[in-house]
Amino acid sequence: MPRAGSTLWELAAGEVQSRENGHGMVDGEEEKCAAGRERVVFFMGSKGGGKTTLILRFLERDELPKSTLALEYTFGRRARGHSTPKDMAHFWELGGGTSLSDLVQIPITAETVRALAVVLLVDLSKPNSLWSTMEKLLQVTKTQVNKALAELAKMDTKGRAELGKLEFKPQLKDHPDRELIDVFPVPLLIIGSKYDIFQDFESEKRKMICKTLRFVAHYHGASLAFSSAKTESFVSKTRVFLSHLAFGTDRGKCASTDHNKPLLISAGMDSLSQIGSPPSADIGIGKLQVRSPLDLWKNAYEKMFPSENTSDSKDIRDPARDPQYTEPEIDRMRALKNQELEQYKRKASTTWKGVELESRRS
């Protein structure tokens, strides 16, 4: 409580100090409150998979989604109760599929990693690019998270840099698979989008995709949900998971694992025994002993869905020509400069041709 007669400066200084103290706690109610006030959710995944649509639907914004050019930022607020500060969630969205993965270093830093959660969205309608997209983005993001945690450890005199891992300890500390999996260093949610297309796939293909995503999610201690922007019930179920990551609301426990239905599995609710092994009839026992579980699943998955050589970098449009970034005055000046450049090129070309003819005559 502020004391009577406090100046505005004293009140502001006290607020800053209380926030700093709150972020320094790991156990206790202060940390829970501080972690709930401000969080960062980083979205990445398949190009054109529906990340922007998912964010807009979650924030209940009636806007037409635009393709994300590189890295987009927005935010959302949520009231915890009457006369209490609103929670804030910072949403970062990586565009371009895997082509701009270097940009993960912008939203994932030592300053944000304590309150960070990651959402990986994979396009179920494009199974041949699913594994490569998932593998590349998870590797790059995990590397950056660990880098941020290492930087945080240098600044954190009490040595509590791995705060993000606390999210999954209650679900996995007593799990029978705890020693066999490699939990992602921060909360992770994997979303399979475009289920409306995926549900028409052949049964065996759906089964392989479902089992593979179940394994990847469980191996990383992540939650898994299938969704479709065309079905409101799917969106509402996905919203529960997103609200948990963004505002700390109750996620509940669910484990819908039937490959004939949309998957919906909370972190820690699946198991390796229930998922089973990947098809490995042509893999020798010797190889089984030396290869990692992820390699085995990748081998089995890509036998059914050979990886496509995606060229995301070639598909990135020039921002100057993108209609959603039009600036009339700047565009007119740019067009004029382009015209002058073309005239200069033609003049220079003519000049050099003349020089060449003169040299030949001489």
mmCIF file of C-alpha atoms in Angstrom:
data_model
loop_
_atom_site.group_PDB
_atom_site.id
_atom_site.type_symbol
_atom_site.label_atom_id
_atom_site.label_comp_id
_atom_site.label_asym_id
_atom_site.label_seq_id
_atom_site.Cartn_x
_atom_site.Cartn_y
_atom_site.Cartn_z
ATOM 1 C CA MET A 1 0.000 0.000 0.000
ATOM 2 C CA PRO A 2 1.421 3.448 -0.874
ATOM 3 C CA ARG A 3 1.887 5.699 2.139
ATOM 4 C CA ALA A 4 -0.073 8.926 2.470
ATOM 5 C CA GLY A 5 1.555 11.931 0.813
ATOM 6 C CA SER A 6 3.663 9.872 -1.595
ATOM 7 C CA THR A 7 4.768 11.774 -4.663
ATOM 8 C CA LEU A 8 4.059 10.535 -8.175
ATOM 9 C CA TRP A 9 7.752 9.770 -8.611
ATOM 10 C CA GLU A 10 7.841 7.690 -5.417
ATOM 11 C CA LEU A 11 4.775 5.743 -6.519
ATOM 12 C CA ALA A 12 6.321 5.043 -9.925
ATOM 13 C CA ALA A 13 9.626 3.983 -8.390
ATOM 14 C CA GLY A 14 7.809 1.681 -5.992
ATOM 15 C CA GLU A 15 5.870 0.067 -8.827
ATOM 16 C CA VAL A 16 9.065 -0.597 -10.806
ATOM 17 C CA GLN A 17 10.752 -2.049 -7.727
ATOM 18 C CA SER A 18 7.798 -4.343 -6.982
ATOM 19 C CA ARG A 19 7.809 -5.636 -10.560
ATOM 20 C CA GLU A 20 11.531 -6.302 -10.444
ATOM 21 C CA ASN A 21 11.171 -8.147 -7.150
ATOM 22 C CA GLY A 22 8.271 -10.156 -8.540
ATOM 23 C CA HIS A 23 10.275 -11.333 -11.550
ATOM 24 C CA GLY A 24 13.102 -12.400 -9.268
ATOM 25 C CA MET A 25 10.960 -14.943 -7.401
ATOM 26 C CA VAL A 26 10.670 -18.548 -8.493
ATOM 27 C CA ASP A 27 8.489 -20.080 -5.834
ATOM 28 C CA GLY A 28 5.537 -18.451 -4.134
ATOM 29 C CA GLU A 29 2.587 -16.372 -5.143
ATOM 30 C CA GLU A 30 4.621 -13.324 -6.183
ATOM 31 C CA GLU A 31 6.159 -15.199 -9.094
ATOM 32 C CA LYS A 32 2.821 -16.609 -10.211
ATOM 33 C CA CYS A 33 1.357 -13.120 -10.298
ATOM 34 C CA ALA A 34 4.353 -11.646 -12.106
ATOM 35 C CA ALA A 35 4.421 -14.453 -14.686
ATOM 36 C CA GLY A 36 0.720 -13.998 -15.321
ATOM 37 C CA ARG A 37 0.897 -10.256 -15.897
ATOM 38 C CA GLU A 38 3.070 -10.270 -18.978
ATOM 39 C CA ARG A 39 3.868 -13.181 -21.277
ATOM 40 C CA VAL A 40 5.370 -13.695 -24.719
ATOM 41 C CA VAL A 41 3.925 -16.188 -27.216
ATOM 42 C CA PHE A 42 6.001 -16.893 -30.319
ATOM 43 C CA PHE A 43 4.168 -18.376 -33.326
ATOM 44 C CA MET A 44 6.045 -20.174 -36.100
ATOM 45 C CA GLY A 45 5.297 -22.889 -38.626
ATOM 46 C CA SER A 46 4.255 -23.789 -42.153
ATOM 47 C CA LYS A 47 4.013 -20.973 -44.652
ATOM 48 C CA GLY A 48 0.345 -20.226 -45.345
ATOM 49 C CA GLY A 49 -0.687 -22.617 -42.590
ATOM 50 C CA GLY A 50 -3.023 -20.160 -40.854
ATOM 51 C CA LYS A 51 -0.954 -18.604 -38.044
ATOM 52 C CA THR A 52 -2.310 -15.091 -38.586
ATOM 53 C CA THR A 53 -5.893 -16.349 -38.750
ATOM 54 C CA LEU A 54 -5.384 -18.292 -35.528
ATOM 55 C CA ILE A 55 -4.059 -15.226 -33.685
ATOM 56 C CA LEU A 56 -6.871 -12.975 -34.934
ATOM 57 C CA ARG A 57 -9.522 -15.526 -33.962
ATOM 58 C CA PHE A 58 -7.982 -15.926 -30.520
ATOM 59 C CA LEU A 59 -7.945 -12.157 -29.977
ATOM 60 C CA GLU A 60 -11.492 -11.922 -31.410
ATOM 61 C CA ARG A 61 -10.450 -9.330 -33.963
ATOM 62 C CA ASP A 62 -12.664 -8.982 -37.004
ATOM 63 C CA GLU A 63 -9.875 -8.391 -39.516
ATOM 64 C CA LEU A 64 -8.943 -9.961 -42.814
ATOM 65 C CA PRO A 65 -5.681 -11.868 -42.333
ATOM 66 C CA LYS A 66 -2.714 -10.692 -44.418
ATOM 67 C CA SER A 67 0.265 -12.808 -45.298
ATOM 68 C CA THR A 68 3.085 -12.280 -42.812
ATOM 69 C CA LEU A 69 6.104 -10.924 -44.627
ATOM 70 C CA ALA A 70 8.788 -11.459 -41.982
ATOM 71 C CA LEU A 71 8.032 -10.924 -38.299
ATOM 72 C CA GLU A 72 4.769 -9.454 -37.028
ATOM 73 C CA TYR A 73 3.907 -8.225 -33.540
ATOM 74 C CA THR A 74 0.598 -7.685 -31.786
ATOM 75 C CA PHE A 75 -0.675 -7.955 -28.231
ATOM 76 C CA GLY A 76 -3.722 -8.880 -26.219
ATOM 77 C CA ARG A 77 -5.050 -8.027 -22.756
ATOM 78 C CA ARG A 78 -7.208 -9.947 -20.324
ATOM 79 C CA ALA A 79 -8.775 -8.801 -17.052
ATOM 80 C CA ARG A 80 -8.138 -11.111 -14.111
ATOM 81 C CA GLY A 81 -10.903 -9.661 -12.021
ATOM 82 C CA HIS A 82 -12.594 -6.510 -10.835
ATOM 83 C CA SER A 83 -10.231 -3.631 -10.049
ATOM 84 C CA THR A 84 -7.122 -5.677 -10.886
ATOM 85 C CA PRO A 85 -4.439 -4.988 -13.496
ATOM 86 C CA LYS A 86 -4.998 -6.611 -16.873
ATOM 87 C CA ASP A 87 -2.700 -9.373 -18.010
ATOM 88 C CA MET A 88 -0.828 -8.678 -21.229
ATOM 89 C CA ALA A 89 0.369 -11.163 -23.835
ATOM 90 C CA HIS A 90 2.849 -10.212 -26.540
ATOM 91 C CA PHE A 91 2.326 -12.176 -29.760
ATOM 92 C CA TRP A 92 5.158 -12.571 -32.266
ATOM 93 C CA GLU A 93 4.564 -14.331 -35.576
ATOM 94 C CA LEU A 94 7.335 -15.581 -37.849
ATOM 95 C CA GLY A 95 6.422 -15.574 -41.535
ATOM 96 C CA GLY A 96 8.019 -17.305 -44.511
ATOM 97 C CA GLY A 97 7.989 -20.848 -43.133
ATOM 98 C CA THR A 98 11.613 -21.848 -42.500
ATOM 99 C CA SER A 99 13.254 -19.246 -44.757
ATOM 100 C CA LEU A 100 13.407 -16.499 -42.111
ATOM 101 C CA SER A 101 14.198 -18.668 -39.097
ATOM 102 C CA ASP A 102 17.171 -16.448 -38.172
ATOM 103 C CA LEU A 103 14.643 -13.870 -36.974
ATOM 104 C CA VAL A 104 13.874 -15.976 -33.875
ATOM 105 C CA GLN A 105 16.623 -14.031 -32.112
ATOM 106 C CA ILE A 106 14.421 -10.913 -32.053
ATOM 107 C CA PRO A 107 11.530 -12.131 -29.841
ATOM 108 C CA ILE A 108 13.583 -14.739 -27.934
ATOM 109 C CA THR A 109 16.071 -12.999 -25.667
ATOM 110 C CA ALA A 110 17.375 -13.195 -22.125
ATOM 111 C CA GLU A 111 14.810 -10.542 -21.201
ATOM 112 C CA THR A 112 11.808 -12.470 -22.585
ATOM 113 C CA VAL A 113 12.723 -16.128 -22.136
ATOM 114 C CA ARG A 114 11.336 -16.321 -18.569
ATOM 115 C CA ALA A 115 7.822 -15.580 -19.822
ATOM 116 C CA LEU A 116 8.134 -17.257 -23.240
ATOM 117 C CA ALA A 117 5.906 -19.913 -24.802
ATOM 118 C CA VAL A 118 6.211 -21.302 -28.340
ATOM 119 C CA VAL A 119 3.440 -22.333 -30.735
ATOM 120 C CA LEU A 120 4.451 -24.468 -33.712
ATOM 121 C CA LEU A 121 1.769 -24.701 -36.395
ATOM 122 C CA VAL A 122 2.119 -27.419 -39.045
ATOM 123 C CA ASP A 123 -0.037 -27.689 -42.167
ATOM 124 C CA LEU A 124 -1.700 -31.126 -42.130
ATOM 125 C CA SER A 125 -2.708 -30.745 -45.768
ATOM 126 C CA LYS A 126 0.969 -30.770 -46.828
ATOM 127 C CA PRO A 127 2.462 -33.890 -45.217
ATOM 128 C CA ASN A 128 5.528 -33.991 -47.489
ATOM 129 C CA SER A 129 6.881 -30.728 -46.078
ATOM 130 C CA LEU A 130 5.605 -31.256 -42.530
ATOM 131 C CA TRP A 131 8.650 -33.006 -41.038
ATOM 132 C CA SER A 132 11.274 -30.702 -42.563
ATOM 133 C CA THR A 133 9.377 -27.595 -41.435
ATOM 134 C CA MET A 134 8.882 -28.961 -37.934
ATOM 135 C CA GLU A 135 12.463 -30.177 -37.569
ATOM 136 C CA LYS A 136 14.129 -26.976 -38.782
ATOM 137 C CA LEU A 137 11.998 -24.592 -36.716
ATOM 138 C CA LEU A 138 12.240 -26.617 -33.509
ATOM 139 C CA GLN A 139 16.026 -26.883 -33.829
ATOM 140 C CA VAL A 140 16.543 -23.188 -34.515
ATOM 141 C CA THR A 141 14.160 -22.103 -31.767
ATOM 142 C CA LYS A 142 15.595 -24.483 -29.183
ATOM 143 C CA THR A 143 19.110 -23.247 -29.949
ATOM 144 C CA GLN A 144 18.027 -19.632 -29.486
ATOM 145 C CA VAL A 145 16.127 -20.413 -26.273
ATOM 146 C CA ASN A 146 19.162 -22.165 -24.801
ATOM 147 C CA LYS A 147 21.336 -19.220 -25.830
ATOM 148 C CA ALA A 148 18.932 -16.822 -24.109
ATOM 149 C CA LEU A 149 18.888 -19.022 -20.992
ATOM 150 C CA ALA A 150 22.689 -19.057 -20.926
ATOM 151 C CA GLU A 151 22.758 -15.256 -21.131
ATOM 152 C CA LEU A 152 20.134 -15.090 -18.407
ATOM 153 C CA ALA A 153 22.219 -17.382 -16.209
ATOM 154 C CA LYS A 154 25.086 -14.882 -16.385
ATOM 155 C CA MET A 155 22.792 -12.087 -15.226
ATOM 156 C CA ASP A 156 20.880 -14.158 -12.663
ATOM 157 C CA THR A 157 22.990 -14.237 -9.520
ATOM 158 C CA LYS A 158 20.690 -16.793 -7.893
ATOM 159 C CA GLY A 159 21.159 -19.246 -10.755
ATOM 160 C CA ARG A 160 17.507 -19.730 -11.727
ATOM 161 C CA ALA A 161 17.864 -19.398 -15.502
ATOM 162 C CA GLU A 162 15.739 -22.422 -16.439
ATOM 163 C CA LEU A 163 12.508 -20.987 -15.121
ATOM 164 C CA GLY A 164 10.616 -21.967 -18.280
ATOM 165 C CA LYS A 165 11.042 -25.679 -17.552
ATOM 166 C CA LEU A 166 8.939 -25.377 -14.400
ATOM 167 C CA GLU A 167 5.835 -25.346 -16.615
ATOM 168 C CA PHE A 168 6.092 -29.062 -17.322
ATOM 169 C CA LYS A 169 7.547 -30.444 -14.112
ATOM 170 C CA PRO A 170 4.166 -31.155 -12.488
ATOM 171 C CA GLN A 171 3.008 -33.135 -15.544
ATOM 172 C CA LEU A 172 6.236 -35.027 -16.264
ATOM 173 C CA LYS A 173 8.278 -35.327 -13.089
ATOM 174 C CA ASP A 174 6.648 -38.670 -12.233
ATOM 175 C CA HIS A 175 5.911 -39.738 -15.814
ATOM 176 C CA PRO A 176 7.285 -43.211 -16.708
ATOM 177 C CA ASP A 177 8.856 -41.743 -19.877
ATOM 178 C CA ARG A 178 10.638 -38.910 -18.063
ATOM 179 C CA GLU A 179 14.136 -40.318 -18.698
ATOM 180 C CA LEU A 180 13.397 -41.165 -22.331
ATOM 181 C CA ILE A 181 12.233 -37.775 -23.571
ATOM 182 C CA ASP A 182 13.863 -34.379 -24.060
ATOM 183 C CA VAL A 183 11.492 -31.703 -22.767
ATOM 184 C CA PHE A 184 11.575 -28.434 -24.711
ATOM 185 C CA PRO A 185 13.125 -25.701 -22.537
ATOM 186 C CA VAL A 186 9.972 -23.514 -22.620
ATOM 187 C CA PRO A 187 6.248 -24.334 -22.898
ATOM 188 C CA LEU A 188 5.469 -25.687 -26.376
ATOM 189 C CA LEU A 189 2.174 -26.195 -28.194
ATOM 190 C CA ILE A 190 2.024 -27.990 -31.558
ATOM 191 C CA ILE A 191 -1.048 -27.271 -33.687
ATOM 192 C CA GLY A 192 -1.989 -29.226 -36.798
ATOM 193 C CA SER A 193 -3.995 -26.893 -39.024
ATOM 194 C CA LYS A 194 -6.399 -27.530 -41.939
ATOM 195 C CA TYR A 195 -7.939 -30.622 -40.397
ATOM 196 C CA ASP A 196 -10.881 -30.207 -42.791
ATOM 197 C CA ILE A 197 -8.561 -31.277 -45.637
ATOM 198 C CA PHE A 198 -6.594 -33.797 -43.601
ATOM 199 C CA GLN A 199 -9.694 -35.765 -42.573
ATOM 200 C CA ASP A 200 -10.190 -36.861 -46.196
ATOM 201 C CA PHE A 201 -6.757 -38.542 -46.366
ATOM 202 C CA GLU A 202 -6.479 -42.337 -46.490
ATOM 203 C CA SER A 203 -6.664 -44.001 -43.086
ATOM 204 C CA GLU A 204 -3.063 -45.250 -43.114
ATOM 205 C CA LYS A 205 -1.723 -41.829 -44.003
ATOM 206 C CA ARG A 206 -3.749 -40.175 -41.256
ATOM 207 C CA LYS A 207 -2.540 -42.779 -38.802
ATOM 208 C CA MET A 208 1.116 -42.194 -39.673
ATOM 209 C CA ILE A 209 0.808 -38.407 -39.386
ATOM 210 C CA CYS A 210 -1.067 -38.636 -36.097
ATOM 211 C CA LYS A 211 1.366 -41.089 -34.508
ATOM 212 C CA THR A 212 4.343 -39.050 -35.673
ATOM 213 C CA LEU A 213 2.996 -35.781 -34.277
ATOM 214 C CA ARG A 214 2.018 -37.513 -31.041
ATOM 215 C CA PHE A 215 5.578 -38.788 -30.662
ATOM 216 C CA VAL A 216 7.193 -35.419 -31.470
ATOM 217 C CA ALA A 217 4.863 -33.608 -29.065
ATOM 218 C CA HIS A 218 5.367 -36.119 -26.250
ATOM 219 C CA TYR A 219 9.127 -36.269 -26.797
ATOM 220 C CA HIS A 220 9.314 -32.490 -26.324
ATOM 221 C CA GLY A 221 6.831 -32.360 -23.432
ATOM 222 C CA ALA A 222 4.392 -30.390 -25.580
ATOM 223 C CA SER A 223 0.642 -30.214 -25.942
ATOM 224 C CA LEU A 224 -0.888 -31.178 -29.299
ATOM 225 C CA ALA A 225 -4.104 -30.005 -30.947
ATOM 226 C CA PHE A 226 -5.635 -30.331 -34.414
ATOM 227 C CA SER A 227 -7.614 -27.384 -35.697
ATOM 228 C CA SER A 228 -9.507 -25.971 -38.651
ATOM 229 C CA ALA A 229 -10.442 -22.344 -39.195
ATOM 230 C CA LYS A 230 -13.675 -23.527 -40.823
ATOM 231 C CA THR A 231 -14.972 -25.273 -37.688
ATOM 232 C CA GLU A 232 -15.699 -23.127 -34.638
ATOM 233 C CA SER A 233 -15.567 -26.068 -32.208
ATOM 234 C CA PHE A 234 -11.955 -26.751 -33.216
ATOM 235 C CA VAL A 235 -11.077 -23.089 -32.797
ATOM 236 C CA SER A 236 -12.619 -22.944 -29.325
ATOM 237 C CA LYS A 237 -10.668 -26.005 -28.166
ATOM 238 C CA THR A 238 -7.424 -24.562 -29.499
ATOM 239 C CA ARG A 239 -8.253 -21.258 -27.785
ATOM 240 C CA VAL A 240 -8.132 -23.013 -24.397
ATOM 241 C CA PHE A 241 -4.513 -24.032 -24.982
ATOM 242 C CA LEU A 242 -3.555 -20.583 -26.266
ATOM 243 C CA SER A 243 -5.221 -18.857 -23.331
ATOM 244 C CA HIS A 244 -3.212 -21.039 -20.980
ATOM 245 C CA LEU A 245 0.063 -20.011 -22.635
ATOM 246 C CA ALA A 246 -0.849 -16.339 -22.998
ATOM 247 C CA PHE A 247 -2.670 -15.641 -19.736
ATOM 248 C CA GLY A 248 -2.054 -18.610 -17.456
ATOM 249 C CA THR A 249 -5.657 -19.839 -17.443
ATOM 250 C CA ASP A 250 -6.517 -23.431 -16.661
ATOM 251 C CA ARG A 251 -5.773 -25.723 -19.573
ATOM 252 C CA GLY A 252 -7.378 -28.831 -18.165
ATOM 253 C CA LYS A 253 -6.361 -32.388 -19.005
ATOM 254 C CA CYS A 254 -7.409 -34.149 -22.179
ATOM 255 C CA ALA A 255 -6.142 -37.054 -24.258
ATOM 256 C CA SER A 256 -8.094 -37.604 -27.484
ATOM 257 C CA THR A 257 -5.710 -39.873 -29.435
ATOM 258 C CA ASP A 258 -7.953 -41.550 -32.033
ATOM 259 C CA HIS A 259 -6.484 -40.883 -35.501
ATOM 260 C CA ASN A 260 -10.016 -40.897 -36.915
ATOM 261 C CA LYS A 261 -10.798 -37.816 -34.831
ATOM 262 C CA PRO A 262 -9.010 -34.493 -34.193
ATOM 263 C CA LEU A 263 -6.125 -34.990 -31.766
ATOM 264 C CA LEU A 264 -6.283 -33.025 -28.525
ATOM 265 C CA ILE A 265 -3.625 -33.997 -25.987
ATOM 266 C CA SER A 266 -2.388 -32.025 -22.990
ATOM 267 C CA ALA A 267 1.315 -32.164 -22.170
ATOM 268 C CA GLY A 268 2.128 -35.253 -20.131
ATOM 269 C CA MET A 269 -1.111 -37.082 -20.991
ATOM 270 C CA ASP A 270 0.392 -39.326 -23.688
ATOM 271 C CA SER A 271 3.021 -42.071 -23.416
ATOM 272 C CA LEU A 272 5.484 -43.917 -25.611
ATOM 273 C CA SER A 273 3.749 -47.212 -24.908
ATOM 274 C CA GLN A 274 0.409 -45.851 -26.148
ATOM 275 C CA ILE A 275 1.973 -44.246 -29.217
ATOM 276 C CA GLY A 276 3.848 -47.398 -30.174
ATOM 277 C CA SER A 277 6.866 -47.782 -32.441
ATOM 278 C CA PRO A 278 7.276 -46.493 -35.981
ATOM 279 C CA PRO A 279 7.313 -49.021 -38.845
ATOM 280 C CA SER A 280 10.889 -50.332 -38.850
ATOM 281 C CA ALA A 281 10.816 -53.621 -40.722
ATOM 282 C CA ASP A 282 13.773 -52.636 -42.923
ATOM 283 C CA ILE A 283 15.901 -51.119 -40.146
ATOM 284 C CA GLY A 284 18.570 -53.386 -38.679
ATOM 285 C CA ILE A 285 18.871 -53.962 -34.956
ATOM 286 C CA GLY A 286 22.358 -52.459 -34.980
ATOM 287 C CA LYS A 287 21.016 -49.193 -36.374
ATOM 288 C CA LEU A 288 18.243 -49.163 -33.806
ATOM 289 C CA GLN A 289 20.865 -49.075 -31.047
ATOM 290 C CA VAL A 290 22.764 -46.093 -32.385
ATOM 291 C CA ARG A 291 20.096 -43.848 -33.855
ATOM 292 C CA SER A 292 17.994 -41.447 -31.804
ATOM 293 C CA PRO A 293 14.225 -41.907 -31.464
ATOM 294 C CA LEU A 294 13.643 -38.792 -33.571
ATOM 295 C CA ASP A 295 15.783 -40.246 -36.366
ATOM 296 C CA LEU A 296 13.781 -43.473 -36.326
ATOM 297 C CA TRP A 297 10.490 -41.617 -36.619
ATOM 298 C CA LYS A 298 11.884 -39.350 -39.318
ATOM 299 C CA ASN A 299 13.036 -42.384 -41.302
ATOM 300 C CA ALA A 300 9.637 -44.067 -41.042
ATOM 301 C CA TYR A 301 7.677 -40.889 -41.760
ATOM 302 C CA GLU A 302 9.671 -39.893 -44.819
ATOM 303 C CA LYS A 303 9.326 -43.355 -46.331
ATOM 304 C CA MET A 304 5.610 -42.660 -46.618
ATOM 305 C CA PHE A 305 5.934 -38.917 -47.201
ATOM 306 C CA PRO A 306 9.245 -38.158 -48.978
ATOM 307 C CA SER A 307 10.455 -34.725 -47.973
ATOM 308 C CA GLU A 308 9.953 -31.999 -50.534
ATOM 309 C CA ASN A 309 12.808 -29.640 -51.333
ATOM 310 C CA THR A 310 10.917 -26.538 -50.292
ATOM 311 C CA SER A 311 12.146 -23.223 -51.635
ATOM 312 C CA ASP A 312 10.619 -20.814 -49.138
ATOM 313 C CA SER A 313 13.322 -18.260 -49.796
ATOM 314 C CA LYS A 314 12.340 -18.045 -53.479
ATOM 315 C CA ASP A 315 8.721 -17.431 -52.604
ATOM 316 C CA ILE A 316 9.289 -14.348 -50.455
ATOM 317 C CA ARG A 317 7.791 -11.357 -52.178
ATOM 318 C CA ASP A 318 9.567 -8.042 -52.507
ATOM 319 C CA PRO A 319 8.131 -5.810 -49.722
ATOM 320 C CA ALA A 320 8.300 -2.832 -52.077
ATOM 321 C CA ARG A 321 5.850 -4.560 -54.426
ATOM 322 C CA ASP A 322 3.524 -5.939 -51.752
ATOM 323 C CA PRO A 323 0.115 -4.176 -51.993
ATOM 324 C CA GLN A 324 -0.464 -4.316 -48.238
ATOM 325 C CA TYR A 325 2.519 -1.963 -47.717
ATOM 326 C CA THR A 326 1.629 0.677 -50.313
ATOM 327 C CA GLU A 327 2.773 4.260 -49.674
ATOM 328 C CA PRO A 328 1.641 6.506 -52.605
ATOM 329 C CA GLU A 329 4.283 9.231 -52.219
ATOM 330 C CA ILE A 330 7.144 6.822 -51.667
ATOM 331 C CA ASP A 331 5.945 4.479 -54.420
ATOM 332 C CA ARG A 332 5.803 7.343 -56.938
ATOM 333 C CA MET A 333 9.321 8.428 -56.044
ATOM 334 C CA ARG A 334 10.540 4.835 -56.269
ATOM 335 C CA ALA A 335 8.936 4.427 -59.704
ATOM 336 C CA LEU A 336 10.647 7.610 -60.871
ATOM 337 C CA LYS A 337 14.019 6.426 -59.586
ATOM 338 C CA ASN A 338 13.502 3.009 -61.233
ATOM 339 C CA GLN A 339 12.758 4.776 -64.519
ATOM 340 C CA GLU A 340 15.882 6.904 -64.187
ATOM 341 C CA LEU A 341 17.905 3.783 -63.412
ATOM 342 C CA GLU A 342 16.642 2.020 -66.552
ATOM 343 C CA GLN A 343 17.475 5.089 -68.670
ATOM 344 C CA TYR A 344 20.969 5.193 -67.176
ATOM 345 C CA LYS A 345 21.474 1.481 -67.926
ATOM 346 C CA ARG A 346 20.418 1.931 -71.553
ATOM 347 C CA LYS A 347 22.643 4.990 -71.950
ATOM 348 C CA ALA A 348 25.592 3.214 -70.342
ATOM 349 C CA SER A 349 25.046 0.181 -72.557
ATOM 350 C CA THR A 350 24.985 2.374 -75.689
ATOM 351 C CA THR A 351 28.146 4.164 -74.576
ATOM 352 C CA TRP A 352 30.068 0.943 -74.037
ATOM 353 C CA LYS A 353 28.931 -0.416 -77.414
ATOM 354 C CA GLY A 354 30.297 2.756 -79.053
ATOM 355 C CA VAL A 355 33.594 2.342 -77.237
ATOM 356 C CA GLU A 356 33.770 -1.270 -78.373
ATOM 357 C CA LEU A 357 33.145 -0.317 -82.044
ATOM 358 C CA GLU A 358 35.802 2.402 -81.919
ATOM 359 C CA SER A 359 38.322 -0.045 -80.457
ATOM 360 C CA ARG A 360 37.624 -2.564 -83.234
ATOM 361 C CA ARG A 361 38.082 0.080 -85.986
ATOM 362 C CA SER A 362 41.371 1.173 -84.575
#
